[in-house]
Tab-separated table of C-alpha atoms in Angstrom:
chain	number	residue	atom	x	y	z
A	138	MET	CA	21.436	-11.852	-20.008
A	139	ALA	CA	23.786	-9.574	-20.730
A	140	GLN	CA	26.775	-8.452	-17.773
A	141	LYS	CA	25.299	-5.897	-15.899
A	142	PHE	CA	27.696	-4.131	-13.088
A	143	ALA	CA	26.379	-2.329	-10.080
A	144	LEU	CA	28.172	-0.960	-7.304
A	145	VAL	CA	26.328	-0.504	-2.881
A	146	THR	CA	27.952	2.118	-1.259
A	147	GLY	CA	27.551	1.161	2.591
A	148	ALA	CA	27.927	-2.203	1.791
A	149	GLY	CA	29.931	-3.740	4.386
A	150	SER	CA	27.163	-3.952	6.974
A	151	GLY	CA	23.446	-4.228	7.458
A	152	VAL	CA	20.858	-3.285	4.397
A	153	GLY	CA	23.871	-2.906	2.278
A	154	ARG	CA	26.043	-6.215	2.534
A	155	ALA	CA	22.117	-8.061	1.879
A	156	ALA	CA	21.743	-6.307	-0.680
A	157	SER	CA	24.930	-7.375	-2.466
A	158	ILE	CA	24.553	-10.575	-1.728
A	159	ALA	CA	20.995	-10.393	-3.265
A	160	LEU	CA	22.027	-8.347	-5.778
A	161	ALA	CA	25.659	-11.221	-6.550
A	162	ALA	CA	22.900	-14.372	-6.626
A	163	ASP	CA	20.846	-12.576	-9.104
A	164	GLY	CA	23.676	-12.306	-11.432
A	165	TRP	CA	25.027	-8.488	-11.228
A	166	THR	CA	29.107	-7.654	-10.885
A	167	VAL	CA	28.664	-5.860	-7.461
A	168	ALA	CA	31.183	-2.993	-6.729
A	169	LEU	CA	31.493	-3.257	-2.417
A	170	LEU	CA	32.466	0.725	-1.351
A	171	GLY	CA	32.335	1.857	1.806
A	172	ARG	CA	35.262	2.606	4.335
A	173	ARG	CA	36.154	-0.987	5.510
A	174	ARG	CA	38.708	-2.666	3.338
A	175	ASP	CA	37.898	-5.728	6.085
A	176	ALA	CA	34.686	-5.126	6.221
A	177	LEU	CA	33.668	-4.377	2.463
A	178	GLU	CA	35.859	-8.086	1.542
A	179	GLU	CA	34.122	-9.806	4.218
A	180	THR	CA	30.952	-8.939	2.078
A	181	ALA	CA	32.697	-9.916	-0.702
A	182	GLY	CA	33.545	-13.796	0.323
A	183	LEU	CA	29.350	-13.614	0.864
A	184	CYS	CA	28.943	-12.922	-2.061
A	185	LYS	CA	27.740	-15.748	-4.965
A	186	GLY	CA	29.509	-13.843	-7.681
A	187	ALA	CA	31.446	-11.402	-9.850
A	188	THR	CA	32.750	-8.619	-6.565
A	189	LEU	CA	35.625	-5.803	-6.706
A	190	VAL	CA	35.737	-4.198	-3.211
A	191	VAL	CA	36.206	-0.277	-3.281
A	192	PRO	CA	36.834	1.402	-0.238
A	193	ALA	CA	36.609	5.336	0.090
A	194	ASP	CA	34.412	7.849	2.248
A	195	VAL	CA	31.514	8.528	0.251
A	196	THR	CA	32.062	11.957	2.006
A	197	ASP	CA	34.816	13.086	0.137
A	198	PRO	CA	34.029	14.075	-2.846
A	199	ALA	CA	38.258	13.363	-4.067
A	200	GLN	CA	37.810	9.627	-2.655
A	201	ILE	CA	34.143	9.195	-4.477
A	202	ASP	CA	35.933	10.791	-8.116
A	203	ALA	CA	38.596	8.043	-7.740
A	204	ALA	CA	36.269	5.210	-6.623
A	205	PHE	CA	33.752	5.898	-9.858
A	206	ALA	CA	37.143	6.335	-11.701
A	207	THR	CA	38.388	3.042	-10.538
A	208	ILE	CA	34.992	1.010	-11.524
A	209	GLU	CA	34.977	2.732	-14.847
A	210	LYS	CA	38.261	1.455	-15.613
A	211	GLU	CA	37.669	-1.556	-14.187
A	212	PHE	CA	33.547	-2.473	-15.566
A	213	GLY	CA	33.369	-0.279	-18.417
A	214	ARG	CA	30.235	0.962	-17.532
A	215	LEU	CA	27.774	1.308	-14.324
A	216	ASP	CA	24.087	-0.179	-14.404
A	217	LEU	CA	23.037	0.286	-10.935
A	218	LEU	CA	23.978	2.330	-7.825
A	219	PHE	CA	22.261	1.927	-4.435
A	220	ASN	CA	22.935	4.579	-2.525
A	221	ASN	CA	22.059	3.002	0.448
A	222	ALA	CA	25.120	4.758	3.268
A	223	GLY	CA	23.712	6.100	5.828
A	224	ASN	CA	24.854	6.713	9.516
A	225	ASN	CA	22.821	8.992	13.065
A	226	VAL	CA	23.781	9.762	16.445
A	227	PRO	CA	21.949	8.816	19.589
A	228	GLY	CA	18.423	10.008	19.944
A	229	THR	CA	18.568	13.116	20.745
A	230	PRO	CA	16.469	16.402	21.974
A	231	PHE	CA	16.372	18.967	19.728
A	232	GLU	CA	17.384	21.269	22.106
A	233	GLU	CA	20.313	19.221	23.273
A	234	LEU	CA	21.315	19.001	19.600
A	235	THR	CA	24.971	20.071	19.168
A	236	ALA	CA	25.298	21.392	15.701
A	237	GLU	CA	28.751	18.286	15.547
A	238	GLN	CA	25.613	15.970	15.397
A	239	TRP	CA	24.122	17.553	13.125
A	240	PHE	CA	26.754	18.044	10.446
A	241	LYS	CA	27.559	13.878	11.573
A	242	VAL	CA	24.256	12.782	9.999
A	243	VAL	CA	23.557	15.544	7.342
A	244	ASN	CA	27.442	14.769	5.767
A	245	VAL	CA	26.730	10.976	5.074
A	246	ASN	CA	22.988	10.930	4.834
A	247	LEU	CA	22.435	13.931	2.561
A	248	ASN	CA	26.037	14.855	1.100
A	249	GLY	CA	27.087	11.525	0.419
A	250	VAL	CA	24.004	11.067	-1.192
A	251	PHE	CA	24.487	13.482	-3.885
A	252	LEU	CA	27.964	12.743	-4.224
A	253	CYS	CA	27.654	9.147	-5.391
A	254	ALA	CA	24.750	9.702	-7.154
A	255	HIS	CA	25.562	12.551	-8.931
A	256	ALA	CA	29.552	10.814	-10.099
A	257	ALA	CA	26.601	7.388	-11.427
A	258	PHE	CA	24.396	9.685	-12.406
A	259	ARG	CA	27.035	11.616	-15.050
A	260	MET	CA	28.730	8.156	-15.595
A	261	MET	CA	25.448	7.009	-16.759
A	262	ALA	CA	24.384	9.498	-19.174
A	263	LYS	CA	27.587	9.389	-21.549
A	264	GLN	CA	28.184	5.308	-21.692
A	265	SER	CA	27.237	3.257	-24.777
A	266	PRO	CA	24.446	2.326	-23.816
A	267	VAL	CA	23.087	5.320	-22.278
A	268	GLY	CA	21.398	4.907	-18.948
A	269	GLY	CA	21.050	2.921	-15.546
A	270	ARG	CA	19.251	2.847	-12.046
A	271	ILE	CA	20.116	4.563	-9.347
A	272	ILE	CA	18.128	3.687	-5.940
A	273	ASN	CA	17.948	5.856	-2.879
A	274	ASN	CA	18.169	4.334	0.762
A	275	GLY	CA	15.125	6.566	2.593
A	276	SER	CA	13.572	5.717	5.443
A	277	ILE	CA	10.673	5.359	7.120
A	278	SER	CA	11.959	8.180	8.936
A	279	ALA	CA	11.184	10.195	5.081
A	280	HIS	CA	6.810	9.659	6.434
A	281	ALA	CA	6.955	9.640	10.503
A	282	PRO	CA	9.440	10.465	12.558
A	283	ARG	CA	10.384	9.760	16.088
A	284	PRO	CA	11.173	11.943	19.030
A	285	GLY	CA	14.509	12.964	19.117
A	286	SER	CA	15.702	12.509	15.446
A	287	ALA	CA	15.647	16.120	14.009
A	288	PRO	CA	19.357	15.221	11.678
A	289	TYR	CA	18.351	11.576	10.301
A	290	THR	CA	14.571	12.354	9.824
A	291	SER	CA	15.626	15.670	8.004
A	292	THR	CA	17.897	14.104	5.934
A	293	LYS	CA	15.851	10.931	4.608
A	294	HIS	CA	12.666	13.859	3.677
A	295	ALA	CA	15.660	15.891	1.617
A	296	VAL	CA	16.186	12.526	0.187
A	297	THR	CA	13.241	12.326	-1.103
A	298	GLY	CA	13.312	14.998	-2.967
A	299	LEU	CA	16.775	15.092	-4.401
A	300	THR	CA	15.414	11.331	-5.002
A	301	LYS	CA	11.705	12.888	-7.291
A	302	SER	CA	14.525	15.813	-8.677
A	303	MET	CA	16.309	13.026	-9.972
A	304	ASN	CA	14.247	11.044	-11.874
A	305	LEU	CA	12.431	13.742	-13.614
A	306	ASP	CA	16.348	14.987	-14.357
A	307	GLY	CA	17.631	11.476	-15.579
A	308	ARG	CA	14.422	10.767	-18.158
A	309	ARG	CA	16.836	12.446	-20.935
A	310	PHE	CA	19.231	9.808	-20.340
A	311	ASP	CA	17.604	6.840	-19.514
A	312	ILE	CA	17.744	6.587	-15.897
A	313	ALA	CA	15.127	5.550	-13.781
A	314	VAL	CA	15.580	6.606	-10.279
A	315	GLY	CA	13.597	5.274	-7.003
A	316	GLN	CA	13.991	5.002	-4.148
A	317	ILE	CA	13.181	2.325	-1.201
A	318	ASP	CA	12.202	3.328	2.723
A	319	ILE	CA	13.266	0.681	5.359
A	320	GLY	CA	11.225	0.321	8.981
A	321	ASN	CA	12.866	-1.562	11.408
A	322	ALA	CA	15.401	-4.238	9.452
A	323	ALA	CA	17.244	-6.057	11.251
A	324	THR	CA	20.659	-4.751	11.097
A	325	PRO	CA	22.675	-3.315	13.945
A	326	MET	CA	21.994	0.529	13.155
A	327	ALA	CA	18.660	-0.585	14.286
A	328	GLU	CA	19.412	-3.286	16.905
A	329	ARG	CA	18.687	-0.950	19.772
A	330	MET	CA	14.621	-1.702	18.370
A	331	ALA	CA	14.447	-4.631	20.023
A	332	ARG	CA	15.771	-3.580	23.235
A	333	GLY	CA	13.434	-0.646	22.998
A	334	VAL	CA	12.580	3.223	21.335
A	335	PRO	CA	10.687	6.225	22.205
A	336	GLN	CA	7.383	6.522	21.341
A	337	ALA	CA	5.521	9.969	20.257
A	338	ASP	CA	4.541	10.373	23.915
A	339	TRP	CA	8.473	9.118	24.650
A	340	THR	CA	7.723	6.321	26.683
A	341	ILE	CA	10.052	3.664	26.019
A	342	LYS	CA	8.400	0.459	24.083
A	343	ALA	CA	10.251	-2.327	21.925
A	344	GLU	CA	9.413	-2.858	18.490
A	345	PRO	CA	9.771	-5.224	16.187
A	346	LEU	CA	12.627	-6.278	12.985
A	347	MET	CA	12.491	-8.054	10.127
A	348	ASP	CA	14.837	-9.961	8.377
A	349	VAL	CA	17.679	-7.527	6.274
A	350	ASP	CA	17.799	-10.256	3.857
A	351	HIS	CA	14.132	-9.441	2.855
A	352	VAL	CA	15.570	-6.226	2.546
A	353	GLY	CA	18.039	-6.981	0.488
A	354	GLN	CA	15.618	-9.086	-2.029
A	355	ALA	CA	13.598	-6.094	-2.369
A	356	VAL	CA	16.592	-3.908	-3.780
A	357	ALA	CA	17.268	-6.731	-6.246
A	358	GLN	CA	13.560	-6.851	-7.453
A	359	MET	CA	13.552	-2.711	-7.941
A	360	ALA	CA	16.983	-3.547	-9.827
A	361	ALA	CA	15.451	-6.009	-11.846
A	362	TRP	CA	12.518	-4.377	-13.812
A	363	PRO	CA	14.361	-2.551	-17.131
A	364	LEU	CA	14.677	0.763	-17.091
A	365	ALA	CA	11.474	1.248	-19.002
A	366	THR	CA	9.665	0.447	-15.390
A	367	ASN	CA	10.691	2.282	-12.467
A	368	VAL	CA	9.935	1.736	-8.402
A	369	LEU	CA	9.518	5.173	-7.636
A	370	THR	CA	9.235	4.505	-3.846
A	371	MET	CA	8.748	0.937	-2.019
A	372	THR	CA	8.180	0.988	1.397
A	373	ILE	CA	9.589	-2.396	3.347
A	374	MET	CA	8.538	-2.536	6.902
A	375	ALA	CA	7.943	-5.110	9.771
A	376	THR	CA	4.569	-5.481	9.876
A	377	LYS	CA	4.042	-4.696	13.222
A	378	MET	CA	5.592	-1.631	14.094
A	379	PRO	CA	4.513	1.067	14.961
A	380	PHE	CA	4.110	3.090	11.451
A	381	VAL	CA	0.344	2.888	10.111
A	382	GLY	CA	-2.242	5.000	11.807
A	383	ARG	CA	-1.509	5.953	16.021
A	384	GLY	CA	0.691	3.342	16.998
């Protein structure tokens, strides 16, 4: 296989780290993007393959432009973007939510996803050979929210709309766009679920988690298909989590 180049955002921990490791194991050269260089370098040390550490804040247009300029200079092209960086605030009843909390989540989960996808889209549309793949990190919250999750749930619904719109616009340039919706992967962001999280009636119950490495492998599987084939939406979840049916 010809050398292929990937970019993973939020690569310093959790799902981003797992996906970076899985892609590198599949032969991808992976650019690791995130805010903390030390965390990215730790991920690079876990990858069995070539990596490029690119510190950047996904909410800053100038930093994203600079990051993609670096990737274009070092790689010459981009074949895959895993648009993974995300953020959240503690579960908060809607009436107690602050504007600061709202904008904190929207800036990363929606604006950051747009900025990275937009830069990748433009790069893929002009490179030769043309094309590439973008995988957006959605969430089971894009289908069924938890109570007290308005900012997170709203942004993940928006990511689903963005994925579908980009999918249509990408067809002219052989850019395949899909989404992975994850439920209860064992990451630092989700570890609270094992201790107990609010259910639909606001009772607190512990929920099962799944191995985050399985999510990384799923991303690598989506990335492995030729551009003529696309996984529009994949849902990967802890089998016994309360999502399907009524709990």
